[in-house]
Coordinates of C-alpha atoms in Angstrom, one line a residue:
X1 CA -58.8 5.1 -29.6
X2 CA -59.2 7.1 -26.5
X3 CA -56.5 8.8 -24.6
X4 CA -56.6 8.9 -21.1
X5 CA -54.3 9.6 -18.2
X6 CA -54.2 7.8 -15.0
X7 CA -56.9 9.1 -12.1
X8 CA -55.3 11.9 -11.1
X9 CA -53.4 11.4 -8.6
X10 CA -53.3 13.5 -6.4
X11 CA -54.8 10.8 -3.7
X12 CA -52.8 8.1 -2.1
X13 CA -52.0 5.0 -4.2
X14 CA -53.0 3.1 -0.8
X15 CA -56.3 0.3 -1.6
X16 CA -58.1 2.6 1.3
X17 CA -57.9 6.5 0.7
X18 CA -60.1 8.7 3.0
X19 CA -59.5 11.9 3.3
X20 CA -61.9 15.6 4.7
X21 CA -62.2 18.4 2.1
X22 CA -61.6 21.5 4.2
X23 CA -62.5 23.8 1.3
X24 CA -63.3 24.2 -2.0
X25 CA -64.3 27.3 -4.0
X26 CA -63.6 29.0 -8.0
X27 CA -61.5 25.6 -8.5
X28 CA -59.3 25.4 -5.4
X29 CA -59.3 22.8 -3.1
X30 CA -57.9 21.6 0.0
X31 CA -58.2 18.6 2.3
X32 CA -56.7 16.6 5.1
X33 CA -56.1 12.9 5.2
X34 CA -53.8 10.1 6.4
X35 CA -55.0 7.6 9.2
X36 CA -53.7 6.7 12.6
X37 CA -53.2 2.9 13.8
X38 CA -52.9 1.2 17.0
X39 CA -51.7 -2.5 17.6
X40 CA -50.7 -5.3 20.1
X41 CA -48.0 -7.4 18.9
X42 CA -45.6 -9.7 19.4
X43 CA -43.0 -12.6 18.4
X44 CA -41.5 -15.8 19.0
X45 CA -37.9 -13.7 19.8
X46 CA -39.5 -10.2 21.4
X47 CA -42.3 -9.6 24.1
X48 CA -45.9 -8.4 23.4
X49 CA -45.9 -4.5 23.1
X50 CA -48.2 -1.9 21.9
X51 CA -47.0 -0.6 18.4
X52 CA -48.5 1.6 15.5
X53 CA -48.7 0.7 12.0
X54 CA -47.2 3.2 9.4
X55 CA -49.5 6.1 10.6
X56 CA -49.5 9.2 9.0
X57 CA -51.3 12.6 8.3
X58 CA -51.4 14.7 4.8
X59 CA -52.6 17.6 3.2
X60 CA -53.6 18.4 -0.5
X61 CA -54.2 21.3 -2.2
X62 CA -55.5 22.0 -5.9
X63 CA -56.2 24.2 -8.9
X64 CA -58.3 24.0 -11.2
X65 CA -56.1 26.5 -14.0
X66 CA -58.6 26.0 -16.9
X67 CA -57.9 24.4 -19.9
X68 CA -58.1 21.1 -18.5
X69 CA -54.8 22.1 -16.4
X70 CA -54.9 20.9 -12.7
X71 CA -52.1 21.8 -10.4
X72 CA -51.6 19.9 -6.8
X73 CA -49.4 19.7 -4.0
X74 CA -49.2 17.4 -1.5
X75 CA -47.2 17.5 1.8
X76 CA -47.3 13.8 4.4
X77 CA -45.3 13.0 7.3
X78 CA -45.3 10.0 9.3
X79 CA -46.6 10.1 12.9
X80 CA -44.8 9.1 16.1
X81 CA -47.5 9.5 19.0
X82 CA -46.0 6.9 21.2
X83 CA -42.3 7.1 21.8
X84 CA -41.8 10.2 23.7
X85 CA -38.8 12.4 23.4
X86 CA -38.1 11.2 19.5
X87 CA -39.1 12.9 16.4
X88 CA -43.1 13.4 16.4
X89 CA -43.4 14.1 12.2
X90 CA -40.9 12.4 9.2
X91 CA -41.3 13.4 5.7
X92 CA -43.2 10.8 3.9
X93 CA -44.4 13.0 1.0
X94 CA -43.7 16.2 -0.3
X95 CA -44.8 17.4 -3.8
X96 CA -46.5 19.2 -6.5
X97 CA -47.9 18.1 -9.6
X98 CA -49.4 19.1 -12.9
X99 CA -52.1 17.4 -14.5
X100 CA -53.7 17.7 -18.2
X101 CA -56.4 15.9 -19.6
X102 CA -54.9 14.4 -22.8
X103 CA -50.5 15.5 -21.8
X104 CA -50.2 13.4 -19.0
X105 CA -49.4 13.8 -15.2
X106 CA -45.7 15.3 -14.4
X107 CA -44.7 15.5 -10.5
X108 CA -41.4 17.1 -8.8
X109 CA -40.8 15.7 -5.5
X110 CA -40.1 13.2 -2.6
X111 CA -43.4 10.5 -4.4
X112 CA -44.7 7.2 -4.8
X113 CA -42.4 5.7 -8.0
X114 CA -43.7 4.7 -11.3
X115 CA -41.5 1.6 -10.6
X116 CA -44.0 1.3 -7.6
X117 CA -47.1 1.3 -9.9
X118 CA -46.5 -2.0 -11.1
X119 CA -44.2 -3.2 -8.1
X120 CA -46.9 -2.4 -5.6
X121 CA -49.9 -5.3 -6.9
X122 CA -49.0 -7.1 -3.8
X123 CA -48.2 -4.6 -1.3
X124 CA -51.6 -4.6 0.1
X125 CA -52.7 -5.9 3.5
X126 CA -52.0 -3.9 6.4
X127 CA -50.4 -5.9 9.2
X128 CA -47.7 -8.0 7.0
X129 CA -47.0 -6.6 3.2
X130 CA -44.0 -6.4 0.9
X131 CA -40.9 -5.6 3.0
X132 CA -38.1 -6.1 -0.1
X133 CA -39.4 -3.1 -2.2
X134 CA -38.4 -0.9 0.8
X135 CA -35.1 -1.7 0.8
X136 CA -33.2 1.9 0.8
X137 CA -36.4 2.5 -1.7
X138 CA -35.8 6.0 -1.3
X139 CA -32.8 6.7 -2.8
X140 CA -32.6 3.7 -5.0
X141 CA -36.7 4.9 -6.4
X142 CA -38.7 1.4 -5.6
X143 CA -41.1 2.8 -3.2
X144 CA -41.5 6.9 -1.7
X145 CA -38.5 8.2 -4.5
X146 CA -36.8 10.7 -2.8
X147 CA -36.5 14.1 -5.3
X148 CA -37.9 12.6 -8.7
X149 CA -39.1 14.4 -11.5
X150 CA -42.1 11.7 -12.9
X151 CA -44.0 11.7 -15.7
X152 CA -47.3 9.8 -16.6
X153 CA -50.0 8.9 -19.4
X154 CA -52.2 6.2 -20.4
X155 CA -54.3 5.2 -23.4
X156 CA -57.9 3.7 -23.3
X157 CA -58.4 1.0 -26.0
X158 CA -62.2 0.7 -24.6
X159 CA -62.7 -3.1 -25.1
X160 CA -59.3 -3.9 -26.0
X161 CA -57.5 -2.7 -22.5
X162 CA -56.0 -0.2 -21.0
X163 CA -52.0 1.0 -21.4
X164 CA -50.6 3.4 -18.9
X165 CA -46.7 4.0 -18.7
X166 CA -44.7 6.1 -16.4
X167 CA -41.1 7.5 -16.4
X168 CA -38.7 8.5 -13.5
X169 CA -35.7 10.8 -12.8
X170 CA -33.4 11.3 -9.7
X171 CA -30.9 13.1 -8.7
X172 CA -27.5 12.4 -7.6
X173 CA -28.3 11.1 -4.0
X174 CA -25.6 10.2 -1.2
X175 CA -28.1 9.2 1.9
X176 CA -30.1 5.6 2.3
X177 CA -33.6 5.7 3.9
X178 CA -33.8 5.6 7.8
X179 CA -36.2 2.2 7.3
X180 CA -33.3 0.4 6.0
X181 CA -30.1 1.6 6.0
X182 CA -28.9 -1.4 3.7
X183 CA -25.5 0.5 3.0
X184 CA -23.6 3.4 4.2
X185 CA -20.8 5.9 2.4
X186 CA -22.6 5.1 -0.8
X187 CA -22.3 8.0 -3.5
X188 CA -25.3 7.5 -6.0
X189 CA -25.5 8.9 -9.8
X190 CA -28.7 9.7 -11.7
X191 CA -31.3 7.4 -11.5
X192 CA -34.0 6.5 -14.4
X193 CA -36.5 4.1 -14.6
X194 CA -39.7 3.2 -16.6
X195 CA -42.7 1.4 -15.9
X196 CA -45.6 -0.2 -17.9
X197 CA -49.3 -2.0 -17.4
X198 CA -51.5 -2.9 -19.6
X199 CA -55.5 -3.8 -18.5
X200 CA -58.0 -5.7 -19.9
X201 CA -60.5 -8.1 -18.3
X202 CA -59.3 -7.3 -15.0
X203 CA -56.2 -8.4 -15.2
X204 CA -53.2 -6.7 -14.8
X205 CA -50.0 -7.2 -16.4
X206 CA -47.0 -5.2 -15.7
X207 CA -43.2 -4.4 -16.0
X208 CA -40.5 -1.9 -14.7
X209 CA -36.8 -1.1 -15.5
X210 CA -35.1 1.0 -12.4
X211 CA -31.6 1.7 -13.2
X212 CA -28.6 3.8 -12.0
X213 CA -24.9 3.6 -10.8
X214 CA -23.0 3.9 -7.6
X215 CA -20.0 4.4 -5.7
X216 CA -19.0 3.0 -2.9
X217 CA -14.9 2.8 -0.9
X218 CA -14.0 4.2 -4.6
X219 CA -15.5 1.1 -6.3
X220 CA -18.0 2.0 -8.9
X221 CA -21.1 -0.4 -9.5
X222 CA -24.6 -0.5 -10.8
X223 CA -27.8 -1.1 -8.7
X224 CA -30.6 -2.4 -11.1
X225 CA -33.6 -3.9 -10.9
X226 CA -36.4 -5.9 -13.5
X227 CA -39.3 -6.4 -11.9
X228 CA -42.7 -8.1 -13.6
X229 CA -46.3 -8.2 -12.2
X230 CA -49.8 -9.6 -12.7
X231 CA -52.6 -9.0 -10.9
X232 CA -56.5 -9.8 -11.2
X233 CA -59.2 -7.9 -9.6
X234 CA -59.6 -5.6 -6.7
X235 CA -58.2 -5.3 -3.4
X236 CA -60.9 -5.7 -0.5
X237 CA -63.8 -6.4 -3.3
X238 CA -64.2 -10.0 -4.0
X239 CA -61.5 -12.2 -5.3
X240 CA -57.8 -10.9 -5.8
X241 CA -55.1 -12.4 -6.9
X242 CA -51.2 -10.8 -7.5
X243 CA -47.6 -11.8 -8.0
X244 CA -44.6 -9.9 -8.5
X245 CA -41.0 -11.2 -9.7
X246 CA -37.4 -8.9 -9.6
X247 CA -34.1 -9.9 -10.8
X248 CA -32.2 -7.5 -8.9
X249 CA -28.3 -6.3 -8.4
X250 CA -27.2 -4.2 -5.4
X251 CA -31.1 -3.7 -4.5
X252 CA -32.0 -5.9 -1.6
X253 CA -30.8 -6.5 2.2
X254 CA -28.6 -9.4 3.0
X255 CA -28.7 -11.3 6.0
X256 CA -25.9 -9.8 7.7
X257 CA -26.4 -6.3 8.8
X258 CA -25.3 -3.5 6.5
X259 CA -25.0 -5.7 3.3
X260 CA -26.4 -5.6 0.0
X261 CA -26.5 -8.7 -2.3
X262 CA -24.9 -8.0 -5.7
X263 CA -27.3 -10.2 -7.0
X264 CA -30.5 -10.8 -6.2
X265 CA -34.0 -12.7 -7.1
X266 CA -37.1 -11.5 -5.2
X267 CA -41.0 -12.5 -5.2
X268 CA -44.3 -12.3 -3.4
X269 CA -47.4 -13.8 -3.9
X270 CA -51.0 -12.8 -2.8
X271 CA -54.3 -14.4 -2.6
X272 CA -57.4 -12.6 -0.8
X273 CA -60.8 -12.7 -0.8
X274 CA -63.5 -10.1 0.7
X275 CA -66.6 -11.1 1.5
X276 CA -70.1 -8.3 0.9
X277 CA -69.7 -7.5 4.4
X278 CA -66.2 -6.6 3.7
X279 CA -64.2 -8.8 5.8
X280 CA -61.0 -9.9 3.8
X281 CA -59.4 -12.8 4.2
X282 CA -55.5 -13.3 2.5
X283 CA -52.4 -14.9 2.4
X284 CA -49.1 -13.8 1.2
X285 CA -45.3 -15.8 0.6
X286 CA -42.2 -13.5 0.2
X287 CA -39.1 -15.0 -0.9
X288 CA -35.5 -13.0 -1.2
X289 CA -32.4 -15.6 -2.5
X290 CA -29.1 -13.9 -3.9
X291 CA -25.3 -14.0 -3.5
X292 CA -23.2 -11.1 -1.5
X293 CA -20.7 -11.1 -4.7
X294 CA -21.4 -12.3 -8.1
X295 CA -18.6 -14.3 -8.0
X296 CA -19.1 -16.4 -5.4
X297 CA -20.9 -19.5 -5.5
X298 CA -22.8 -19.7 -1.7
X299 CA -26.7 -18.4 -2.3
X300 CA -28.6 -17.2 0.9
X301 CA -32.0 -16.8 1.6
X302 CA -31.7 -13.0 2.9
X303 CA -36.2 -13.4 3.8
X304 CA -38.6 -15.9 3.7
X305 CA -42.2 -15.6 4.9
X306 CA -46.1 -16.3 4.8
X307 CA -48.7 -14.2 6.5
X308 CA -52.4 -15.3 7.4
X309 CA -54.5 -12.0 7.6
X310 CA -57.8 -10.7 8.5
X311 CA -59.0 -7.6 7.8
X312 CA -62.9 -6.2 8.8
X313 CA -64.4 -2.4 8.4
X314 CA -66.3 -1.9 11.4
X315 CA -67.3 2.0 9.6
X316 CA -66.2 2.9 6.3
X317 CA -63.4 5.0 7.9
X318 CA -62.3 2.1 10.2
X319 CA -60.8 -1.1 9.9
X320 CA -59.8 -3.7 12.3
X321 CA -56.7 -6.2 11.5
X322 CA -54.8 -9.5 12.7
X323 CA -52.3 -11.3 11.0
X324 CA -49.6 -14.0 11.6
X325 CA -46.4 -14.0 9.7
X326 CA -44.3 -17.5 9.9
X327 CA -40.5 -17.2 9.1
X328 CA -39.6 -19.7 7.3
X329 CA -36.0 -18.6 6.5
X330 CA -34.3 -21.3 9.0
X331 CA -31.3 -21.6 6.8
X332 CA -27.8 -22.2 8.5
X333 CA -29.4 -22.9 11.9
X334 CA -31.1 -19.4 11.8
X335 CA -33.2 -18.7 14.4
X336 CA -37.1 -17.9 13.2
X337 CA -39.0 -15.5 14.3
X338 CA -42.7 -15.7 14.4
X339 CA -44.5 -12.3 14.4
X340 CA -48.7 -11.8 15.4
X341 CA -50.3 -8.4 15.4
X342 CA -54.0 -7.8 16.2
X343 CA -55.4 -4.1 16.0
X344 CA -57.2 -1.1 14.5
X345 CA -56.5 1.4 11.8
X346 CA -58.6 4.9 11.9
X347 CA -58.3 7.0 8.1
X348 CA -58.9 10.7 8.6

């Protein structure tokens, strides 16, 4: 048995990561990434504007400290370079991190979540991905987990798979993320959650446990989530297939503006196919059901959708992208609202 730990990682968990090394000499390192996006879009209930698409800029430093000891740290903000007058740079990312061959990767820090690690197998296309997982993600730890302490190793079975497990900590934490601002007033204890894959074929298979509790108008509750994955192949290389399945409480946007479901049940499924030439083909179904209070009997469907996407690098460092989403959620006489998007995507 050989023991591994995950590719260091120090570069983004995104499918496409590009980034310039500015310098490296005696073991230190230090390069610029991110990418910058621009897109027409529209919908059935909003005109046709130009918009951006999650751009954002980082830098990365390492050293090499011998011993098979690698330290990093890695600062990213998101990008606003076409609404004048409001904030130009957001923190996306800010943290550092120790790596050792055979011990394991630990990170302090505003990061990507080892719940994210398996949640994120279908959280790939550009134009129209997972929306649920973002859900107050950083303070509840589903997508960037603001202030968490992670730790991460794997073992390499050669032909019998791979195992790779991670482990999370935050903070007591009394702000929501300014994405979704599911809740306000909301007082949240210590955090923890785990996650595991295991990898063998090509196939993916994974689960995570995110736990913690809350307070809220001096009501104490617990905001949990169980979330399984599978996944086969590659993103952007040939076939891939992924799913992803949560059973959630106080995780996930209701309908109505400013509530949370106390329970919840939440899934997406992917299919996409890239050709040699790299264009990429997918479509993707994302379903959110669940109850306002547990003891209520009335279910809504707080999202339902499917998105037809293209997706084509014109260079390796630039990719073009279009994509219809249909909302189905029409419920209750809701009102649906279509979305396109056509555009380009340039990684620095």
């Amino acid at each position: 048995m050989k023991k591994t730990i995950l590719a260091v990682a120090i570069a983004s968990v995104s499918a496409s990561s590009v980034a310039v090394e500015l310098y490296n000499n005696d073991g230190t390192t230090f390069s610029m990434g991110g990418h910058v996006s621009v897109n027409v879009n529209g919908s059935e209930q909003g005109d046709t504007d130009v918009g951006s698409n999650s751009p954002r800029i980082n830098f990365t430093a390492t050293q090499d400290l011998g011993n098979g000891v690698v330290v990093d740290a890695r600062g990213e903000w998101a990008i606003n370079y076409l609404d004048g007058g409001d904030d130009t740079f957001t923190t996306r990312l800010g943290y550092v991190g120790l790596t050792h061959e055979t011990a394991g990767r630990a990170v302090i820090g505003t990061q990507w979540a080892p719940y994210y690690d398996v949640a994120g197998a279908t959280d790939m296309p550009i134009a129209f991905a997972n929306d649920f997982l973002y859900d107050n993600h950083g303070a509840l730890g589903t997508g960037r987990a603001d202030k968490m302490v992670s730790y991460r190793n794997g073992f390499d079975f050669a032909s019998a798979g791979e195992f790779n497990f991670g482990l999370g900590w935050q903070g007591a934490n009394d702000k929501t993320t300014e994405e979704n601002s599911v809740v306000s007033g909301v007082d949240y204890d210590d955090r923890l959650q785990v996650a595991l894959t295991y990898s063998i074929a090509g196939v993916t298979l994974g689960y995570t446990h995110n736990t913690g509790d809350f307070s809220e108008g001096g009501a104490k509750d617990t905001a949990k989530s169980d979330l399984v994955s599978v996944a086969y192949g590659s993103y952007g290389k040939g076939l891939y297939l992924a799913g992803i399945y949560a059973a959630n409480e106080n995780m996930n946007a209701g309908l109505r503006s400013g509530v949370t479901l106390q329970e919840s049940d939440a899934y997406e499924l992917l299919a996409a196919y890239a050709l040699e030439n790299s264009l990429n083909f997918s479509i993707n179904y994302e379903v959110v059901e669940g109850k306002e209070f547990k003891a209520s009997s009335a279910e809504e469907t707080a999202r339902e959708e499917m998105a037809l996407q293209v997706e084509y690098n014109f260079a390796p460092n630039f990719v073009g992208f279009a994509g219809y989403q249909f909302d189905l959620n029409d419920a209750n006489d809701r009102s649906t609202d279509d979305k396109w998007t056509i555009g380009g995507r340039y990684y620095l």
